[in-house]
PDB file of C-alpha atoms in Angstrom:
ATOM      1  CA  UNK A   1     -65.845-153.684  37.364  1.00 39.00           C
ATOM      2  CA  UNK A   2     -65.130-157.148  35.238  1.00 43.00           C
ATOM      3  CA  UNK A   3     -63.785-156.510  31.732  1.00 47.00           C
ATOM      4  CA  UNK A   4     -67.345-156.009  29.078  1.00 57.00           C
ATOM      5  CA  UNK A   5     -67.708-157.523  26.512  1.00 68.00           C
ATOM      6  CA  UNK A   6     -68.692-155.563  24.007  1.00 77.00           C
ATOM      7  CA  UNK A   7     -69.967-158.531  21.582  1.00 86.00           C
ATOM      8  CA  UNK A   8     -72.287-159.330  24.180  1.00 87.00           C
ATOM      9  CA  UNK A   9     -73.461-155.706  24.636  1.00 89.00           C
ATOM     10  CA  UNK A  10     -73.987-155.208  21.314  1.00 92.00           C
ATOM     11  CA  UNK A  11     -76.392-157.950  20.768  1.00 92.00           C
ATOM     12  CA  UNK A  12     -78.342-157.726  24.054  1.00 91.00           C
ATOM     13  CA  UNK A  13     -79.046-154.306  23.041  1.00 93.00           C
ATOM     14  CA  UNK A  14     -80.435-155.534  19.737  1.00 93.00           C
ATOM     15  CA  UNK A  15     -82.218-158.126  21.878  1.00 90.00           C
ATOM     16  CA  UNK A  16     -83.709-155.076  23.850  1.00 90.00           C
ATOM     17  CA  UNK A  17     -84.464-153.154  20.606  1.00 92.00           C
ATOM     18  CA  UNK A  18     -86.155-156.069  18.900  1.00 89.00           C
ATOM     19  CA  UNK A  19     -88.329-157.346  22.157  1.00 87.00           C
ATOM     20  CA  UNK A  20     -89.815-153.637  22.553  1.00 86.00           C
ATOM     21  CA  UNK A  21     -90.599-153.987  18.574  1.00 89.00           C
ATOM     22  CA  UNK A  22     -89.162-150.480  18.292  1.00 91.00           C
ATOM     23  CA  UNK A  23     -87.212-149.507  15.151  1.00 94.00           C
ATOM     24  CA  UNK A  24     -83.305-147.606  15.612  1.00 94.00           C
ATOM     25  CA  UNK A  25     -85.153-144.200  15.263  1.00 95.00           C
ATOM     26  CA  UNK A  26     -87.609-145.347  17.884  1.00 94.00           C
ATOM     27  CA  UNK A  27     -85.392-146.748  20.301  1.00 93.00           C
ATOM     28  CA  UNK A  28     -82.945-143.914  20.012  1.00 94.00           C
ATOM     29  CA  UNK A  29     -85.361-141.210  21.033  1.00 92.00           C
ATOM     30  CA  UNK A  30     -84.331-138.939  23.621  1.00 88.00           C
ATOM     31  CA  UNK A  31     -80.528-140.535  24.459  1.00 91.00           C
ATOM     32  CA  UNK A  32     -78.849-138.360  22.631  1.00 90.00           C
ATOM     33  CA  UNK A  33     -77.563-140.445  19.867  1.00 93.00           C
ATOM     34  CA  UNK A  34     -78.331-140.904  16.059  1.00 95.00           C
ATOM     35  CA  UNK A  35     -79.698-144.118  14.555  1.00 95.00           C
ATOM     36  CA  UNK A  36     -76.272-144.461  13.124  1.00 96.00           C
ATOM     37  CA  UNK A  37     -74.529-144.641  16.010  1.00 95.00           C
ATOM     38  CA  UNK A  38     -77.011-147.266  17.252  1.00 95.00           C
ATOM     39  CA  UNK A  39     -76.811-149.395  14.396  1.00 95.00           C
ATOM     40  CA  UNK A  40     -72.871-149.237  14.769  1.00 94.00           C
ATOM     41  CA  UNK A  41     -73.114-150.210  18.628  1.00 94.00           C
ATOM     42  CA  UNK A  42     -75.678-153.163  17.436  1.00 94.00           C
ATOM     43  CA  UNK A  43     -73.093-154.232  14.941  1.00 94.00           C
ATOM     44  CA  UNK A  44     -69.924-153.754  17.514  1.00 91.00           C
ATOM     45  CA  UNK A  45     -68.752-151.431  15.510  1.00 93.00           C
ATOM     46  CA  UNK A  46     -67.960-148.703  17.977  1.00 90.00           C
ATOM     47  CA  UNK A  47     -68.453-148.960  21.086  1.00 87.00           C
ATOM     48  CA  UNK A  48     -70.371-146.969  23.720  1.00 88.00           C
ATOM     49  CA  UNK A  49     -69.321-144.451  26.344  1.00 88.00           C
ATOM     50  CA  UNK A  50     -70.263-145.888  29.555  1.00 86.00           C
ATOM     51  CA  UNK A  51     -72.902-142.505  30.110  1.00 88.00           C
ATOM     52  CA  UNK A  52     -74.802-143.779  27.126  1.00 91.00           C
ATOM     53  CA  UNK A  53     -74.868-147.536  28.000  1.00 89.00           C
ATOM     54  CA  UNK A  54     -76.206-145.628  31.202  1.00 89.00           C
ATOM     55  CA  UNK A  55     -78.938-144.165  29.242  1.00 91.00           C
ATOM     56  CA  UNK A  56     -80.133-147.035  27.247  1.00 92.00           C
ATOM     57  CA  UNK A  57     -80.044-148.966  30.934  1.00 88.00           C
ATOM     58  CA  UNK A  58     -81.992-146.546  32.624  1.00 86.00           C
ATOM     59  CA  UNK A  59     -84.997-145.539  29.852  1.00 88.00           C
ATOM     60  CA  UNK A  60     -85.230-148.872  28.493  1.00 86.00           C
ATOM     61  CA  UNK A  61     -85.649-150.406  33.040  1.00 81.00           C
ATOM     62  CA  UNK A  62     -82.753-152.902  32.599  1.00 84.00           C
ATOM     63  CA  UNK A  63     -79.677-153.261  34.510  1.00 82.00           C
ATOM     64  CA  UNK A  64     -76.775-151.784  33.075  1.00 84.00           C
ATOM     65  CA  UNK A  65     -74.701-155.381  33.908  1.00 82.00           C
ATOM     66  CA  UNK A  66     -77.145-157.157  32.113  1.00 81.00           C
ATOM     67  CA  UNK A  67     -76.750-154.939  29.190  1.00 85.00           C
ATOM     68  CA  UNK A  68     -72.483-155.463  29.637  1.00 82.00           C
ATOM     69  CA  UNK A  69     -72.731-159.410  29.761  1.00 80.00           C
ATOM     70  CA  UNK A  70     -71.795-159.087  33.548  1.00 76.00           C
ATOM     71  CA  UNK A  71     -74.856-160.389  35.037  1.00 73.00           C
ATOM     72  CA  UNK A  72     -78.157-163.071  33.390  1.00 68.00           C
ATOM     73  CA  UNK A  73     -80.252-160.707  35.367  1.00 67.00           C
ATOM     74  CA  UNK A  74     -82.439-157.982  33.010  1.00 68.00           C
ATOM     75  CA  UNK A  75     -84.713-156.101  34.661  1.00 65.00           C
ATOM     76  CA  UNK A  76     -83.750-153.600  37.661  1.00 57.00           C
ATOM     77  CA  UNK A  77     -86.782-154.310  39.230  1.00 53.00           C
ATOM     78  CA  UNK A  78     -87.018-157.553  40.795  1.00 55.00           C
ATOM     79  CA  UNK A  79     -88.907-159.537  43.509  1.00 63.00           C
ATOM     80  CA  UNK A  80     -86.177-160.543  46.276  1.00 68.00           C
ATOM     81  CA  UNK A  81     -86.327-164.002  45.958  1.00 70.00           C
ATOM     82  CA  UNK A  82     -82.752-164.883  46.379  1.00 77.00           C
ATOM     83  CA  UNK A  83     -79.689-164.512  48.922  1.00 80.00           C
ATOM     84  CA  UNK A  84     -78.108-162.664  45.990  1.00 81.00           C
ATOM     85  CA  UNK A  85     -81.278-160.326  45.882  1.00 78.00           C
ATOM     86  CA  UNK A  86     -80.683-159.121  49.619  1.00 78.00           C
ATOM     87  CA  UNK A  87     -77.114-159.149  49.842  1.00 81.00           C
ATOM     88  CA  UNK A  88     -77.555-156.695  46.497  1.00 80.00           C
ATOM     89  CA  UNK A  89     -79.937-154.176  48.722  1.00 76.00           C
ATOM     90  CA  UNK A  90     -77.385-154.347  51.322  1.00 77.00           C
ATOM     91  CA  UNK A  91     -74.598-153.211  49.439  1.00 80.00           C
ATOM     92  CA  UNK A  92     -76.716-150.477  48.036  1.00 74.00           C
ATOM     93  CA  UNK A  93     -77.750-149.140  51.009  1.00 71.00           C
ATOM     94  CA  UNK A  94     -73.788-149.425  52.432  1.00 74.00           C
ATOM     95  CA  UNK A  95     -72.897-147.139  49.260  1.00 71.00           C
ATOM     96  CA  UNK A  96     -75.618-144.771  49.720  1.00 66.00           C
ATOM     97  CA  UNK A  97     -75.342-144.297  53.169  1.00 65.00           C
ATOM     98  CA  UNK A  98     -71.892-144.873  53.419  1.00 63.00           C
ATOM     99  CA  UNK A  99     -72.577-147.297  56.400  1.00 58.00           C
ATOM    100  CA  UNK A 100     -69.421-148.298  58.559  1.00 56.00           C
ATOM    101  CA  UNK A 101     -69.060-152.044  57.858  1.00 53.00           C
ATOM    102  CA  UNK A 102     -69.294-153.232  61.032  1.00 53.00           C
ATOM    103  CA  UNK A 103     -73.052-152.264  60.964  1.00 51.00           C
ATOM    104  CA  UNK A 104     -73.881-154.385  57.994  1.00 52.00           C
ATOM    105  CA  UNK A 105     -72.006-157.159  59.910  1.00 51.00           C
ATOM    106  CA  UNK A 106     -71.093-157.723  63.568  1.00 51.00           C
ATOM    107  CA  UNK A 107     -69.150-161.095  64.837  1.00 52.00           C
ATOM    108  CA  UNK A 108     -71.576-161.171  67.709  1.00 51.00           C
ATOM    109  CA  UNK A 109     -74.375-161.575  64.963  1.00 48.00           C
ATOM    110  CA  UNK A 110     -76.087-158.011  66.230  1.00 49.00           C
ATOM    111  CA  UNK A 111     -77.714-155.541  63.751  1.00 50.00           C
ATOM    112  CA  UNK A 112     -78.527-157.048  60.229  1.00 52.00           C
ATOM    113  CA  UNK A 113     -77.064-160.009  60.332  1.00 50.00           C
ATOM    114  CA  UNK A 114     -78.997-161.146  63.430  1.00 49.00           C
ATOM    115  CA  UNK A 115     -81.851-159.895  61.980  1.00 51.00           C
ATOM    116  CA  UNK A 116     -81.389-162.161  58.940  1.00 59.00           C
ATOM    117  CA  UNK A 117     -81.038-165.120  60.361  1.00 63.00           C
ATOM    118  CA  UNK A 118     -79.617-166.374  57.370  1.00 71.00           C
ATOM    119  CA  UNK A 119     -76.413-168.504  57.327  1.00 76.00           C
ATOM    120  CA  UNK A 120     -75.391-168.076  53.382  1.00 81.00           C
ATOM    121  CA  UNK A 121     -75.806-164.287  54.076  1.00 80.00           C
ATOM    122  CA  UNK A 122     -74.418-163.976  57.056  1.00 78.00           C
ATOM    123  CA  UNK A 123     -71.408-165.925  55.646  1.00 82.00           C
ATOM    124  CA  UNK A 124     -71.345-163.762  52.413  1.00 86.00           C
ATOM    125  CA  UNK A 125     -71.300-160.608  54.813  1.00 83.00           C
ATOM    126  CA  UNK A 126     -68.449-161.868  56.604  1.00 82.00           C
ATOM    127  CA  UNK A 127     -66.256-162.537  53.971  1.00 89.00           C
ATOM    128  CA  UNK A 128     -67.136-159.508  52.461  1.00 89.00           C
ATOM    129  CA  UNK A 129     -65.771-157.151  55.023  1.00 83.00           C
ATOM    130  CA  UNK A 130     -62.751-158.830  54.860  1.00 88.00           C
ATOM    131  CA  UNK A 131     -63.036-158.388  51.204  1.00 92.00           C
ATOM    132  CA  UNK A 132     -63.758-154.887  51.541  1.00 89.00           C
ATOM    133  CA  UNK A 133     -61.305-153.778  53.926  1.00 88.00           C
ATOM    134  CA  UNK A 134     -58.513-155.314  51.779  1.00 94.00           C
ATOM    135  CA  UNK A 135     -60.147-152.843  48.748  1.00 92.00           C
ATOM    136  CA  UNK A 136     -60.334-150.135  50.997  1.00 89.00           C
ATOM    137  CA  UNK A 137     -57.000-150.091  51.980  1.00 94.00           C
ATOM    138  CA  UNK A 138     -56.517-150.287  48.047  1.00 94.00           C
ATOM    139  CA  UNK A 139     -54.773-153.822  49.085  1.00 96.00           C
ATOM    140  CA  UNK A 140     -56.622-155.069  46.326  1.00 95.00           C
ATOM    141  CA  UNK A 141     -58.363-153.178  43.546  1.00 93.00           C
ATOM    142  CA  UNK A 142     -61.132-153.113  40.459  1.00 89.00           C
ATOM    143  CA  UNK A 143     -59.732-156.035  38.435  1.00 91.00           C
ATOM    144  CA  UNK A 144     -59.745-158.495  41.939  1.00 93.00           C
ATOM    145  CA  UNK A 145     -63.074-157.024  44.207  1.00 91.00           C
ATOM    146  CA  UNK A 146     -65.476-156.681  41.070  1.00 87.00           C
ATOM    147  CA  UNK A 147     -64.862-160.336  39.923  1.00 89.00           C
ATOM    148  CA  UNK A 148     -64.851-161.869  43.486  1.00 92.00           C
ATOM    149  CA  UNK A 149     -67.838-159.978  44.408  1.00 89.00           C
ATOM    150  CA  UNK A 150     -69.822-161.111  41.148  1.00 84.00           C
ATOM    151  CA  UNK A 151     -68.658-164.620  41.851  1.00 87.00           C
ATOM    152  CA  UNK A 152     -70.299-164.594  44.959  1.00 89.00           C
ATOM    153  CA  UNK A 153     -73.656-163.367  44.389  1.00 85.00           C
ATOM    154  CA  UNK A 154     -73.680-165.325  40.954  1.00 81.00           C
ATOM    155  CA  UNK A 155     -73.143-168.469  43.769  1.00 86.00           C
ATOM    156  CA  UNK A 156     -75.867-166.863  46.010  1.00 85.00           C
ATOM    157  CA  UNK A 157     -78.295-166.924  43.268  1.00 78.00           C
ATOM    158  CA  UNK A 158     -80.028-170.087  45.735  1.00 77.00           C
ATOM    159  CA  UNK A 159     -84.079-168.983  46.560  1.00 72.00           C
ATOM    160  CA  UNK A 160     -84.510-167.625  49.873  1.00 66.00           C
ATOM    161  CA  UNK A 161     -88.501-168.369  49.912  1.00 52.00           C
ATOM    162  CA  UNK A 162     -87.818-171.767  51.956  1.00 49.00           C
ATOM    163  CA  UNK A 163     -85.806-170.249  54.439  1.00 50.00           C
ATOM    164  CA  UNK A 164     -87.129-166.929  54.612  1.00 50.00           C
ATOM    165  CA  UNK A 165     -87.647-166.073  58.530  1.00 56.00           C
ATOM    166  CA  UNK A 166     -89.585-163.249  60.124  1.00 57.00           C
ATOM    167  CA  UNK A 167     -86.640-161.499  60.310  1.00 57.00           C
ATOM    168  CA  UNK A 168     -85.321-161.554  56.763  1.00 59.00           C
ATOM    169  CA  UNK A 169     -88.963-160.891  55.255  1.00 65.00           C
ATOM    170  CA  UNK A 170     -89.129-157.838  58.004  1.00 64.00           C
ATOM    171  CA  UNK A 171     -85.725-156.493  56.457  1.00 63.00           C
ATOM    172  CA  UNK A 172     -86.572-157.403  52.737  1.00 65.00           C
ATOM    173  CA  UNK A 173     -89.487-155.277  53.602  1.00 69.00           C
ATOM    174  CA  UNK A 174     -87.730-152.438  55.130  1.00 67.00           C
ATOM    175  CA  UNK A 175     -84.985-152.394  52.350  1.00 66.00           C
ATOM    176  CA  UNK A 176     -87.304-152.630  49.464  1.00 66.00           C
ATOM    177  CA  UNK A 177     -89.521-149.637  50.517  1.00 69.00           C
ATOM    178  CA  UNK A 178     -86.336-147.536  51.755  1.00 63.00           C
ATOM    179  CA  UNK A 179     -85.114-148.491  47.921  1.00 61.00           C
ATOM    180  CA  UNK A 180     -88.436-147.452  46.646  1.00 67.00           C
ATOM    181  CA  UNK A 181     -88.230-143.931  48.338  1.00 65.00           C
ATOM    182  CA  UNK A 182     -84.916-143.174  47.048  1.00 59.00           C
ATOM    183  CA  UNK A 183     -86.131-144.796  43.489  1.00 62.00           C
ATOM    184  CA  UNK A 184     -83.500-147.339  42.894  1.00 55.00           C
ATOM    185  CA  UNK A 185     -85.929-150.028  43.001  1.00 54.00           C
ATOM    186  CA  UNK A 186     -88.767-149.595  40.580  1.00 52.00           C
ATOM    187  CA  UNK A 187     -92.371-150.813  42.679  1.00 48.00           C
TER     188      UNK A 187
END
């Protein structure tokens, strides 16, 4: 992924102490680290292993690129309000199920992208298997896909509610409760 930054981490994650009112020996509770080590990450003294920034994410429900200064968004579970929002479920589900790219996109707008009906998606999706190949192939690697991809669903942050058709609120539906099941989206 994009480079952290670790100034940023370490005062969201005094932002996340403070807002849940919980002291360092509070918040520290079952992650396996000291109060010390806390108060060092806070400061940017030290800085975390990714496994514990993991833990904080994951006990404390807030995304992990939130946490990292990679993304505005905090919580992990969200209402799908935005392009961004689905594309995000997409790509999930093409990692879990390691899906063959041309079923998340087809030129001859078949499978999801018909069903979406959604030009800024399906426009994302195409560019994106390009995108994808080229990383595949190892054309291209962490430092360029991680940035372009955040990029793009940073632009796609636009509110699907206006243009929302059948369709896309059928699939939002079916990728939300598939999400659900496998609990990476919190109900």
């Amino acid at each position: 992924m994009g480079d952290i930054n670790l100034q940023i981490f370490a005062e969201r994650l005094k932002e996340l102490r403070t807002s849940l009112n919980l002291t360092q020996v509070q918040f520290v509770e079952g992650l396996g680290i000291t109060p010390a080590a806390l108060s060092a990450y806070e400061k940017n003294n030290i800085n975390p292993s990714i496994s514990i920034a993991q833990r904080i994410a994951e006990k404390y429900n807030v995304s992990i690129d939130w946490l990292c200064g990679l993304s505005d968004k905090k919580n992990n579970n969200k209402e799908i309000s935005t392009c961004a929002d689905v594309i995000d479920i997409i790509l999930k589900l093409y990692d879990i199920m390691n899906l063959n790219l041309d079923i998340v996109y087809c030129e001859d707008m078949s499978g999801i992208a018909m069903i979406l009906n959604n030009k800024q998606i399906n426009d994302f999706l195409l560019e994106w298997i390009k995108v994808r190949k080229l990383y595949n192939e190892k054309i291209i690697n962490d430092d360029m896909y991680f940035p372009w991809l955040s990029n793009k669903l940073n632009s796609l942050n636009i509110e699907i509610l206006n243009q929302k058709s059948e369709g896309t609120e059928n699939l939002i539906d079916f990728l939300t409760d598939y999400l659900e099941l496998e609990g990476l989206l919190e109900k």
